Each structure stands twice: as structure tokens, then as C-alpha cells.
Coordinates of C-alpha atoms and ligand atoms in Angstrom, one line a residue:
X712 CA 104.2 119.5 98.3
X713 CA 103.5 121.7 95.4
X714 CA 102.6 121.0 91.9
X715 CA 102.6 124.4 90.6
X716 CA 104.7 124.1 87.6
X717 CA 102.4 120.7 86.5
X718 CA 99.3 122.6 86.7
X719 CA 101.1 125.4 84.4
X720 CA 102.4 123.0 82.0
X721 CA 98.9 121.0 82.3
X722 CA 97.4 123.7 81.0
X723 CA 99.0 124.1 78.3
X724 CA 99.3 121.0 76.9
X725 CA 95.5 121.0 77.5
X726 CA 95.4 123.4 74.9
X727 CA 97.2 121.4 72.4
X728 CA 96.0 117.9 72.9
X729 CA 92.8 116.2 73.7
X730 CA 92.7 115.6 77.7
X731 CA 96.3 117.3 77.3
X732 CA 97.8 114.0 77.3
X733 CA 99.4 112.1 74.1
X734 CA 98.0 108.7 75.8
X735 CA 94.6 108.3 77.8
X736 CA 95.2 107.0 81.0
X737 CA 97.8 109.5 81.9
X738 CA 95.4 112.5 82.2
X739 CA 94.7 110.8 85.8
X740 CA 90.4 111.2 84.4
X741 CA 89.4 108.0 86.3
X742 CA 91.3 109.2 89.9
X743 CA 90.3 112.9 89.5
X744 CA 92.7 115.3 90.1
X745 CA 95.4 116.7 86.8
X746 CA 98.5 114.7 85.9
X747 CA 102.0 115.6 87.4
X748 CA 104.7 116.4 84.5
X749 CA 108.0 114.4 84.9
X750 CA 111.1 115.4 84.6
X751 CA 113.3 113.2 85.0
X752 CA 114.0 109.3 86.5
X753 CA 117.1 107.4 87.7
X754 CA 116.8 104.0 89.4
X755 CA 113.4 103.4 91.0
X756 CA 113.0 107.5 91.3
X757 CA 111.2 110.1 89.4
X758 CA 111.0 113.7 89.9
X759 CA 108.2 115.4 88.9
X760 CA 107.9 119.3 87.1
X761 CA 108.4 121.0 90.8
X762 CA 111.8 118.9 91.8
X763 CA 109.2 116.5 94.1
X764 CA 110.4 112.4 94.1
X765 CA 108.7 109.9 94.0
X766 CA 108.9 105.8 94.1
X767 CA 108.0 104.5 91.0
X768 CA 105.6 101.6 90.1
X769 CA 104.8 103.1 86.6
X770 CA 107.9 102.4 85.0
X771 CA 107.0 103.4 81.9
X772 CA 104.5 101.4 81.9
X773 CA 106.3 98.3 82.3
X774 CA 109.1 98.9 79.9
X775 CA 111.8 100.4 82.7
X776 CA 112.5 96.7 84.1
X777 CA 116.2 98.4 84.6
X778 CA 114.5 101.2 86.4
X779 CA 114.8 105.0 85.0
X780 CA 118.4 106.0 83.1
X781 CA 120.2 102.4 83.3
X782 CA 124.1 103.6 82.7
X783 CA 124.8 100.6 80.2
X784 CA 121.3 101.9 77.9
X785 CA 122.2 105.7 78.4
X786 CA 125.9 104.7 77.2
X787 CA 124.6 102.8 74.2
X788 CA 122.2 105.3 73.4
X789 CA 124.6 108.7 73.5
X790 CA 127.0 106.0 71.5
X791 CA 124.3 105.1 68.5
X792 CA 122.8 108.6 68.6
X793 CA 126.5 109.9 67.3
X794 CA 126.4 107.7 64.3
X795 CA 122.8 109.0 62.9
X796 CA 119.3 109.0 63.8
X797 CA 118.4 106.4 61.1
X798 CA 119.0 105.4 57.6
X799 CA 115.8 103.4 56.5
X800 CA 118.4 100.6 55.2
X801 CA 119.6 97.5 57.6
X802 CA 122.4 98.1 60.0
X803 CA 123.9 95.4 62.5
X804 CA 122.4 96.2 65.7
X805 CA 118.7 94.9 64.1
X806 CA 120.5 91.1 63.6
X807 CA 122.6 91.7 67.5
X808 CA 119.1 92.5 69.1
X809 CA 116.9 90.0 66.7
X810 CA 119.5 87.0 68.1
X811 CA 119.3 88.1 71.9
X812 CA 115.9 87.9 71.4
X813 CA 115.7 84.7 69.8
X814 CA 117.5 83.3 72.7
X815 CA 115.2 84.8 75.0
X816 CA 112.1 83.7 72.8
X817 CA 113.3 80.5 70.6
X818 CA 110.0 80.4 69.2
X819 CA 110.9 83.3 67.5
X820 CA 112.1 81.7 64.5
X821 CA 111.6 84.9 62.3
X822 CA 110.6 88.3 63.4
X823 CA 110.1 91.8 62.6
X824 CA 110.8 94.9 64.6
X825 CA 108.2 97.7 64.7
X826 CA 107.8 100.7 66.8
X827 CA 105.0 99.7 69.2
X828 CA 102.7 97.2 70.8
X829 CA 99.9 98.2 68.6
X830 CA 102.0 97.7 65.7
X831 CA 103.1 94.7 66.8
X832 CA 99.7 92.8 67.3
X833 CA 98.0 94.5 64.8
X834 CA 100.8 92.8 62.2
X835 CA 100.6 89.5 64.4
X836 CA 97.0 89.2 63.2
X837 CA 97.3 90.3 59.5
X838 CA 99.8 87.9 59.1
X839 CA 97.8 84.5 60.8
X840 CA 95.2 86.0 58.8
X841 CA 97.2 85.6 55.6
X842 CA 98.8 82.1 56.7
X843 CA 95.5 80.3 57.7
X844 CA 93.2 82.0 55.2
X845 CA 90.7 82.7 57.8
X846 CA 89.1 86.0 58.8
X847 CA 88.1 85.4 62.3
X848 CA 89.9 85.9 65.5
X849 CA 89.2 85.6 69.4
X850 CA 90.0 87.7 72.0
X851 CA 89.1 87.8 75.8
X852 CA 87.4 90.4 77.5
X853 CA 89.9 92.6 79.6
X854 CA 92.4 91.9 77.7
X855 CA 94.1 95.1 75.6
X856 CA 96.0 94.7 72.9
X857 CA 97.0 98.1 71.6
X858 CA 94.4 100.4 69.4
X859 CA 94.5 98.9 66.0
X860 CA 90.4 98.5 64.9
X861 CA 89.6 95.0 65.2
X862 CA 91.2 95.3 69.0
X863 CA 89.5 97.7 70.5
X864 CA 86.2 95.2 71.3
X865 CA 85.8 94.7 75.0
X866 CA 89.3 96.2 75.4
X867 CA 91.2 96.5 78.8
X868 CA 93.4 99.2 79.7
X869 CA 92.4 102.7 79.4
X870 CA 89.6 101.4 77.3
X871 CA 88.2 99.8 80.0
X872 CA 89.4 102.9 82.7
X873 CA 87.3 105.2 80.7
X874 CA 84.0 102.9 79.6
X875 CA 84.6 102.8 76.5
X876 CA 85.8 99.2 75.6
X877 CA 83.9 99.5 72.1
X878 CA 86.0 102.6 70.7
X879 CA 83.8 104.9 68.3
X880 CA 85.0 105.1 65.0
X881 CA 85.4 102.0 64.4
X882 CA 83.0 100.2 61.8
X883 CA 80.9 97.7 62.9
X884 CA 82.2 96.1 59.5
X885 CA 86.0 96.0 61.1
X886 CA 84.7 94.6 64.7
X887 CA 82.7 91.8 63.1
X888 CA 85.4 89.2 63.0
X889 CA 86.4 90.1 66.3
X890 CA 85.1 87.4 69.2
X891 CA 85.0 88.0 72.6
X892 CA 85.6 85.2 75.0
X893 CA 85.9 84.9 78.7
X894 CA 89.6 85.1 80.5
X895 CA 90.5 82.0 82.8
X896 CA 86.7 80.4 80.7
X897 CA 88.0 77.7 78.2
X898 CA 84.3 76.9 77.8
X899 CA 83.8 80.3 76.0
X900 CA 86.8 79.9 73.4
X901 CA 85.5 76.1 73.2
X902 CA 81.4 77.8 72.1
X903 CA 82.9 80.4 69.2
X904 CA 85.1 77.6 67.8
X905 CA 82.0 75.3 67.2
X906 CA 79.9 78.8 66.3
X907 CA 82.1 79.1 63.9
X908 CA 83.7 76.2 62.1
X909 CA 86.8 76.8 60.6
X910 CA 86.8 80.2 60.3
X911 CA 88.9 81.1 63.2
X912 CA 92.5 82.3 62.3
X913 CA 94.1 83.2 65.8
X914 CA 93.3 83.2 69.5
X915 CA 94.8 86.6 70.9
X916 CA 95.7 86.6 74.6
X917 CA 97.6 88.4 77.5
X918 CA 99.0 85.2 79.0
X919 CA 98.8 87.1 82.2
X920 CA 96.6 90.1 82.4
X921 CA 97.8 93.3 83.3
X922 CA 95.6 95.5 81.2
X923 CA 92.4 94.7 83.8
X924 CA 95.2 95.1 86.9
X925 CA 96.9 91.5 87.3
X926 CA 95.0 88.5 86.3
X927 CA 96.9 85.5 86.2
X928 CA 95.2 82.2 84.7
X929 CA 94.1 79.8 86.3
X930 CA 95.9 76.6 86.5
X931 CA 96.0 74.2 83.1
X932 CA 94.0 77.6 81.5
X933 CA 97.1 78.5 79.2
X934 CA 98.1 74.8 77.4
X935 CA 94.7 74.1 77.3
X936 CA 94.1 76.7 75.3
X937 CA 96.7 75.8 73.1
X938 CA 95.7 72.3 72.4
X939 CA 92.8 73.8 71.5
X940 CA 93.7 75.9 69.2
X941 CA 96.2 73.3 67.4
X942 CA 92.7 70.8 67.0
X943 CA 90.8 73.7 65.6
X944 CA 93.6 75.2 62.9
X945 CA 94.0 78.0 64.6
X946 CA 96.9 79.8 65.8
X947 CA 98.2 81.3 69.1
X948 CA 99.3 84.4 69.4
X949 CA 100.6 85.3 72.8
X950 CA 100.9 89.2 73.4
X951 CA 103.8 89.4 75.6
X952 CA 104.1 92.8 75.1
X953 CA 103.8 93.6 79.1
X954 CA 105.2 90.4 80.1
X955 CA 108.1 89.5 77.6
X956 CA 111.4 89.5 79.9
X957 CA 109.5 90.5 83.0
X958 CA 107.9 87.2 84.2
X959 CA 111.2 85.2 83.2
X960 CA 114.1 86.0 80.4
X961 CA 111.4 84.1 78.2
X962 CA 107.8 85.8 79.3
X963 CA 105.2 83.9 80.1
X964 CA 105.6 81.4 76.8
X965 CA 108.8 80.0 79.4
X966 CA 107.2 80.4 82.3
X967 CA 104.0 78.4 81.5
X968 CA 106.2 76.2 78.8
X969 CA 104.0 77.4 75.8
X970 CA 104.3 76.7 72.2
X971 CA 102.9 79.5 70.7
X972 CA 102.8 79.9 67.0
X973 CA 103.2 84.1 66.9
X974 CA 104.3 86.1 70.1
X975 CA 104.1 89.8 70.1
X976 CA 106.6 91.7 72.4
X977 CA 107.1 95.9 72.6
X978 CA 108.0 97.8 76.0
X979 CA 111.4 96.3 77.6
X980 CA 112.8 95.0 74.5
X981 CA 113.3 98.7 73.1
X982 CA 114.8 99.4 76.9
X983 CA 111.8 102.4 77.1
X984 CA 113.1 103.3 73.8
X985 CA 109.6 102.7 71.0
X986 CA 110.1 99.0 69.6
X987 CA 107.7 96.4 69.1
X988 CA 108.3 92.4 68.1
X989 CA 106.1 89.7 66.2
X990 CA 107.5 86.9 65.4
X991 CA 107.0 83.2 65.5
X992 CA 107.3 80.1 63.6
X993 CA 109.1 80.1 59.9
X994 CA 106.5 79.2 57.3
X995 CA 104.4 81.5 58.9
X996 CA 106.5 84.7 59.2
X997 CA 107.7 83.9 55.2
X998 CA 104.3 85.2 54.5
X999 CA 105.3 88.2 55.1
X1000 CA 107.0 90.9 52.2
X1001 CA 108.8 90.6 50.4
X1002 CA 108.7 87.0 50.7
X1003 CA 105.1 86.5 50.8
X1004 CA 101.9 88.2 50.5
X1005 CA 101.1 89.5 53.4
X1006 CA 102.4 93.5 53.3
X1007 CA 103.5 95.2 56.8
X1008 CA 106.3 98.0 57.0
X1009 CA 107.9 101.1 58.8
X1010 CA 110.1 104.0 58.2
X1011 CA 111.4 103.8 61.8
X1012 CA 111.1 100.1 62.0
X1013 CA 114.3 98.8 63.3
X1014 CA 116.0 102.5 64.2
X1015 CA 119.4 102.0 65.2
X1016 CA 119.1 103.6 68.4
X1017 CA 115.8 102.1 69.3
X1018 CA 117.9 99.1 69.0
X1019 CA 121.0 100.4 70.5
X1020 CA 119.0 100.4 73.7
X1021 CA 117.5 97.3 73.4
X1022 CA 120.6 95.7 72.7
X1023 CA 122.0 97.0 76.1
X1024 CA 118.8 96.2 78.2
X1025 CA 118.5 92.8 77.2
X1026 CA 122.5 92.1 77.6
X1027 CA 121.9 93.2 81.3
X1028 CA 118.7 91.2 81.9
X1029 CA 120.9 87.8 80.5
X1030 CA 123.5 88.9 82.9
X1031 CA 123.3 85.3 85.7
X1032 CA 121.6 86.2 89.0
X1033 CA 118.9 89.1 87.2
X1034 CA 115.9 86.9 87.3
X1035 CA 116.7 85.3 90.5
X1036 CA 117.2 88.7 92.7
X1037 CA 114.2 90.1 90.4
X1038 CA 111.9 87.2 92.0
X1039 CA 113.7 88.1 95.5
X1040 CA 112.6 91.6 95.6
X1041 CA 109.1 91.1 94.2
X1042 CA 108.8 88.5 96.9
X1043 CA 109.7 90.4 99.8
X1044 CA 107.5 93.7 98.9
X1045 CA 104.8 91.6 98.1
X1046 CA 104.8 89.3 101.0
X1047 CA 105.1 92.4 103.7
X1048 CA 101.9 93.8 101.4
X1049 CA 100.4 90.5 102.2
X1050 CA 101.6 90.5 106.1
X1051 CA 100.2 94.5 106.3
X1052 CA 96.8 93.9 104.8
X1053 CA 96.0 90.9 106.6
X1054 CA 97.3 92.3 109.9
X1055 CA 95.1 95.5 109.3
X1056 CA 91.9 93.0 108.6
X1057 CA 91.8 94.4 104.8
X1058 CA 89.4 92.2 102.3
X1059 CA 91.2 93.9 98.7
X1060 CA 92.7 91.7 96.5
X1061 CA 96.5 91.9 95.9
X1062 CA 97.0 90.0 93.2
X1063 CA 100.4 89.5 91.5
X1064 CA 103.0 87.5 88.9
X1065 CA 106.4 88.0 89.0
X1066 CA 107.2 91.9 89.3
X1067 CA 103.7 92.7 88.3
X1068 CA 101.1 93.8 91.1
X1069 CA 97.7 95.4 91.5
X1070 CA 95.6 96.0 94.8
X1071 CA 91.8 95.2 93.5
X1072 CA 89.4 97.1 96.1
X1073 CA 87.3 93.8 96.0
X1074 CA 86.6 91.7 98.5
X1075 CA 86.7 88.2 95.6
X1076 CA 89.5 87.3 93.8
X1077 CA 89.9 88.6 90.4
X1078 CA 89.8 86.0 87.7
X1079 CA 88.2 87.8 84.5
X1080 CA 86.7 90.9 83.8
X1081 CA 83.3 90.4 85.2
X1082 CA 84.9 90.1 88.2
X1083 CA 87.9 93.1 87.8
X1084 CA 84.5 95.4 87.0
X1085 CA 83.5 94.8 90.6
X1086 CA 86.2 96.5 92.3
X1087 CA 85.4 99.9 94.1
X1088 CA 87.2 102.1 91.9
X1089 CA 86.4 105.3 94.1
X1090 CA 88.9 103.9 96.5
X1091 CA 91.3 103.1 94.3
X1092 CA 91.3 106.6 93.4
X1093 CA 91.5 107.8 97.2
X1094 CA 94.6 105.1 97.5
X1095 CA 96.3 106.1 94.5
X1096 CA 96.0 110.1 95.6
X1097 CA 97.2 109.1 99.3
X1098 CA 100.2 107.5 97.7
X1099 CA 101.3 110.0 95.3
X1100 CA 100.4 113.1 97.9
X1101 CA 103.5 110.8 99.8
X1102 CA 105.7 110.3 97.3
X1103 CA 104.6 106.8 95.7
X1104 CA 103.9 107.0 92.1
X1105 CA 101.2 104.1 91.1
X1106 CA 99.8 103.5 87.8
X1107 CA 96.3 106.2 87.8
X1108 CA 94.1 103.7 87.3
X1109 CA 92.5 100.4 88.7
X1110 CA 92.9 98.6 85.8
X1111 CA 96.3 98.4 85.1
X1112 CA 99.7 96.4 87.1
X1113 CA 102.0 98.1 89.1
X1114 CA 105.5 96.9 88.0
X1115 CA 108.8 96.7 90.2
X1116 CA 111.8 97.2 88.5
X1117 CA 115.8 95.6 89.2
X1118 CA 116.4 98.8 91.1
X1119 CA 114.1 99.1 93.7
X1120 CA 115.5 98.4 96.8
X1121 CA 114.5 97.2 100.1
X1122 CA 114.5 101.2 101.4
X1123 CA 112.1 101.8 98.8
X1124 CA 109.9 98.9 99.8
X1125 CA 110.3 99.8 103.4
X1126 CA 109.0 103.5 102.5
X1127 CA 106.0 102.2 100.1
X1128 CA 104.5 99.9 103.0
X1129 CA 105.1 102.5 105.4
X1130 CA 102.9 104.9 103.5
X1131 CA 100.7 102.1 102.5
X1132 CA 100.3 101.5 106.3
X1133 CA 99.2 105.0 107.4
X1134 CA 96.7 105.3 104.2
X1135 CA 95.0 102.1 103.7
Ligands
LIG565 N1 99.7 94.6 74.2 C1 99.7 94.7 75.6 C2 99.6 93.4 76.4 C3 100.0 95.9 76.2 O1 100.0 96.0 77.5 C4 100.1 97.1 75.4 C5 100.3 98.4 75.9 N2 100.1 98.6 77.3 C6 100.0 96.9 74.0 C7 99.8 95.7 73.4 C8 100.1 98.1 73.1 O2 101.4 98.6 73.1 P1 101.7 100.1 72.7 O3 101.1 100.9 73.7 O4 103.2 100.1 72.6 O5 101.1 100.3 71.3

């Protein structure tokens, strides 16, 4: 296999952007080695700068749950991208995609569209901010929520990839009202609420970790947590920005029947296109201009073609039968990972949810970040290599999920656990 025409362009881009990467964890720093270039995907496939393939747990990240180059999205798109680029002045397709949503997410009463994650949580915040009056807010170790200031305190992701949890640059005057509790700890959100008596505006969490590898909580963890923050004022904001449509049509606020007061979504919802959600309950989003106080806007916010292919992702994920052969496929990679490890005597920790998965080189389960931290990351790195050296394309770092998307098939599984048989 040759990566010629990677290195080339690797080079290059390393003299136009830091690392040469436009995002951290895809310079491949924490596995060694330099980043392949794609070129293009279709289904579960990608092919890299040179014409090599590969099997693809990336996905974008999450956000192909269609897999690479869905015909229905590619239709919409070429459809919407004939019309204009944008207008910066509602259109129809924001209302089609806002009431798909809704029915996806009913506690989505109101909503905004944005163009990211980041966006998304970083306007989540601002506006329970606003609504409660309170400056405080809690987040858990491990967990990442984009890389708006007040986030990037003990953050997961590539934050935690690359050491640097506590970004510099930003003020210790912008991190102060940030608290950190434990994941999977209710103890720890239970000792900052009395710390600080009504001060606390929201609770911030990834109902199920993937930005320290998969971390699902623990029993009871989730609506616990929610009672709690009901007693205490404060609100609950689940980022399902990684799991929104992927654990079930509704996330994780369906799965684990949550009542969340704000939810933040990004990824599939724009079908790999940039979009990012926060919405919640009424009399909280009504804060926001030009109805309330609480200012948050965008020039691309709600671009029609953005929306175009969110429109025609989520139509295809409501289609009957998605979730159900979703859950079949996930199952039966994840149960012959299961079979293969134990029949080759291997301690690591597969942990997974729905069509999320990471192998943890750890010999304990994972249930918060003390424990993710443990994991032999070396190996990881001689795994991930292994793989991609034989055509399986993994996420470059241990501490992020592996996603499976509706196109993977049972060859592709067949391949990935053969190649996960010769190199583990
Ligand atoms: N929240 C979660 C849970 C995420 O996984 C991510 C991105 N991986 C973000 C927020 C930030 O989203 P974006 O990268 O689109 O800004």
C-alpha cells in the first residue's frame, strides 16, 4: 500500500495550517505516523489520496449514520444547491427540518439552527444562563463539548488526546464558573450543588460518552441526575450532539426516557452537511432574540442546503425498520468482537451503545475518566496502525467512539474481525 500522494498533500497543508490539519485529532499526533487525505466515500467505504479503500468507523465523526454519499442527501443537495447558496432570510426547508426534528426530539419545543456543535452548546448555556439568572454551570470530566471558553475545562476529545484538557488562552476569569464533576459519580454533582447554593444554572452532559471512547452511565445515573437538577433550579442540558438519532430516532433523551430542559444536537442532523441544534422547552428558548434578551445569531445559520440534507437524512432515518436493522447490525459486529476477544484470552475493554464502539486497552471497565486515562494508549496506536495498514479506517485516537453506520454490511464486518483477528 502506498500513501505517496498523502504525504505530498501533507506536506503542504503542513505549511498552511497548524499540525496541517483544520481539526486536531485528525493530524493522527497521538498514534504517530501523518494523516491519509480522503478522497472520496460511498457506503461504508472511503478511498484515500492514492485510490486505497478502506472500511470506515470514522464516519465523519459520527455524522454519516447513512454512510458516505447517501443517494436521497446527494439528490437533495445537487437539488437546493441550484436554487442559491443562501439568502440570510427564512426559507421553508428551516420549518420542514425544525418539525422532523421535533418529532424526533418533542422536547424541542423551540429551537434554533446553527452551524456546529460548538455553536450549539455554547448557545445552550448562554441561554440557561439568561433564563435562571445564574452564572454557574457543571460539567463532567471527559466529557467534550465543542471549544467555546468556558468548555474547554477537563475536556474529552482531542483535548484530552493531546493533554491538554485546560486549553491556553483561555482566562482563568472565563473557566471560573465552570465545575467539574465526576461521570457515572452523582455524589460529585450532589458536593458543587451544596458548594454552591443556588448559583448553578445548568448541568452539561454527554448522556453517553463518546468524547473519552464509549462510556455509558451507569444504571439510574441519568434520571437521577435530573431529579437533581429540577430540586436545585437548575437545568439540564443534554448534548446529544454525537448521539441525537444514533442511539434511537430520539438520542439518548428516548432511550433513557429523559426530560431534559435544553438538548443540543449537530453532526447527523445536517446529514455531514455543518448544522447544529439547541432547543428545549418554550419559556426558556423565548429568551432568546428577538424575543428576549439573550442575543445568539448566524449568517449561515439555517443555510438552505445545510438543511436540504438534513431534511433528506432524517426522512430516511424515520423510514420503519431503520432503527431496528441499525441495532441488528451493531449487534452482530459487536457480539463476534466479543466472541474473538474472549476466544483469544484478551483483557481490553470493548465497550459500546447502540452503533457506537471503542476497544479501551484496559484490563477494568471504563466508567469515567480516571479510569478511560488508564488505558495503554501505545497499543491503541499499534492497533489502530495495524488496522488502517489493512484497510480499516478507526477513529486515530483512544479517546473517541468508533461509529457503524446503516450501510455496513455483514462483508464489511466479516473483513474488520478478520483483520482484527490476525492483529490483536
Ligand atoms: N458535543 C459533542 C458531544 C461532540 O461530540 C462534539 C464534537 N465531536 C461537539 C459537541 C462539538 O461539535 P462541533 O465539532 O460540530 O463543533
Amino acid at each position: 500500500m502506498t500513501t505517496d500522494q498523502s504525504q505530498k498533500l501533507f506536506e503542504e497543508a503542513q505549511q498552511l495550517f497548524p499540525g496541517g490539519v483544520n481539526s486536531p485529532v485528525r493530524a493522527f499526533r497521538s498514534v504517530g505516523g501523518s494523516p491519509l487525505f480522503f478522497a472520496k466515500g460511498s457506503g461504508a467505504q472511503v478511498w484515500d489520496a492514492d485510490g486505497n479503500s478502506y472500511i470506515d468507523y470514522v464516519g465523519s465523526w459520527g455524522a454519516a449514520l447513512l454512510g458516505h454519499a447517501h443517494p436521497s442527501a446527494v439528490a437533495a443537495v445537487q437539488a437546493a444547491v441550484t436554487l442559491g447558496f443562501g439568502f440570510g432570510a427564512p426559507h421553508a426547508i428551516e420549518s420542514q427540518l425544525a418539525q422532523l426534528v421535533q418529532q424526533c426530539f418533542p422536547a424541542l419545543e423551540k429551537m434554533r439552527f446553527v452551524s456546529s456543535g460548538t455553536e450549539a452548546t455554547m448557545s445552550a448555556l448562554r441561554v440557561a444562563r439568561g433564563f435562571t439568572k445564574r452564572d454557574k454551570i457543571i460539567k463532567f470530566a471527559g466529557c467534550y463539548h465543542g471549544h467555546a471558553d468556558a468548555l474547554l475545562v477537563k475536556a474529552g476529545s482531542g483535548a484530552a488526546t493531546f493533554g491538554t484538557p485546560d486549553s491556553l488562552g483561555v482566562p482563568a476569569d472565563f473557566a471560573q464558573h465552570t465545575l467539574v464533576a465526576r461521570y457515572n459519580h452523582l455524589q460529585s454533582v450532589e458536593a458543587l450543588f451544596d458548594a454552591h447554593p443556588n448559583a448553578i444554572a445548568a448541568v452539561i452532559i454527554e448522556p453517553v460518552v463518546g468524547n473519552m471512547g464509549v462510556v455509558p452511565p451507569q444504571r439510574g445515573f441519568l434520571n437521577q441526575l435530573q431529579e437533581l437538577c429540577r430540586a436545585k433550579g437548575a437545568l439540564l442540558i443534554i448534548d446529544e450532539v454525537m448521539t441525537g438519532f444514533r442511539l434511537a430516532r430520539g438520542g439518548a433523551t428516548e432511550l433513557f426516557g429523559l426530560a431534559p430542559d435544553l438538548v443540543c444536537l449537530g453532526k447527523v442532523v445536517g446529514g455531514g452537511l455543518p448544522v447544529g441544534v439547541y432547543g428545549g422547552r418554550k419559556e426558556i428558548m423565548e429568551q432568546i432574540s428577538p424575543l428576549g434578551g439573550v442575543y445568539q445569531a448566524g449568517t449561515l445559520s439555517g443555510n438552505p442546503i445545510a438543511m436540504a440534507a438534513g431534511l433528506a437524512t432524517l426522512k430516511e432515518l424515520m423510514q420503519p425498520g431503520f432503527y431496528p436493522s441499525l441495532q441488528e447490525k451493531t449487534a452482530y459486529f459487536t457480539e463476534a468482537f466479543r466472541s474473538l476477544l474472549s476466544a483469544k484470552g484478551l483483557p481490553w475493554q470493548l465497550q459500546t451503545t447502540g452503533s457506537m464502539w471503542t476497544l479501551f486497552f484496559t484490563e477494568t471497565p471504563v466508567v469515567d475518566w480516571e479510569s478511560a486515562a488508564k488505558s495503554n494508549t501505545s497499543a491503541f496506536g499499534r492497533f489502530f496502525h495495524a488496522a488502517l495498514e489493512k484497510g480499516i479506517s478507526l477513529p486515530p485516537s483512544q479517546f473517541e467512539s468508533a461509529f457503524i453506520s446503516f450501510r455496513h454490511e455483514k462483508a464489511d464486518f466479516y473483513k474488520t474481525l478478520n483483520v482484527f483477528d490476525a492483529i490483536l
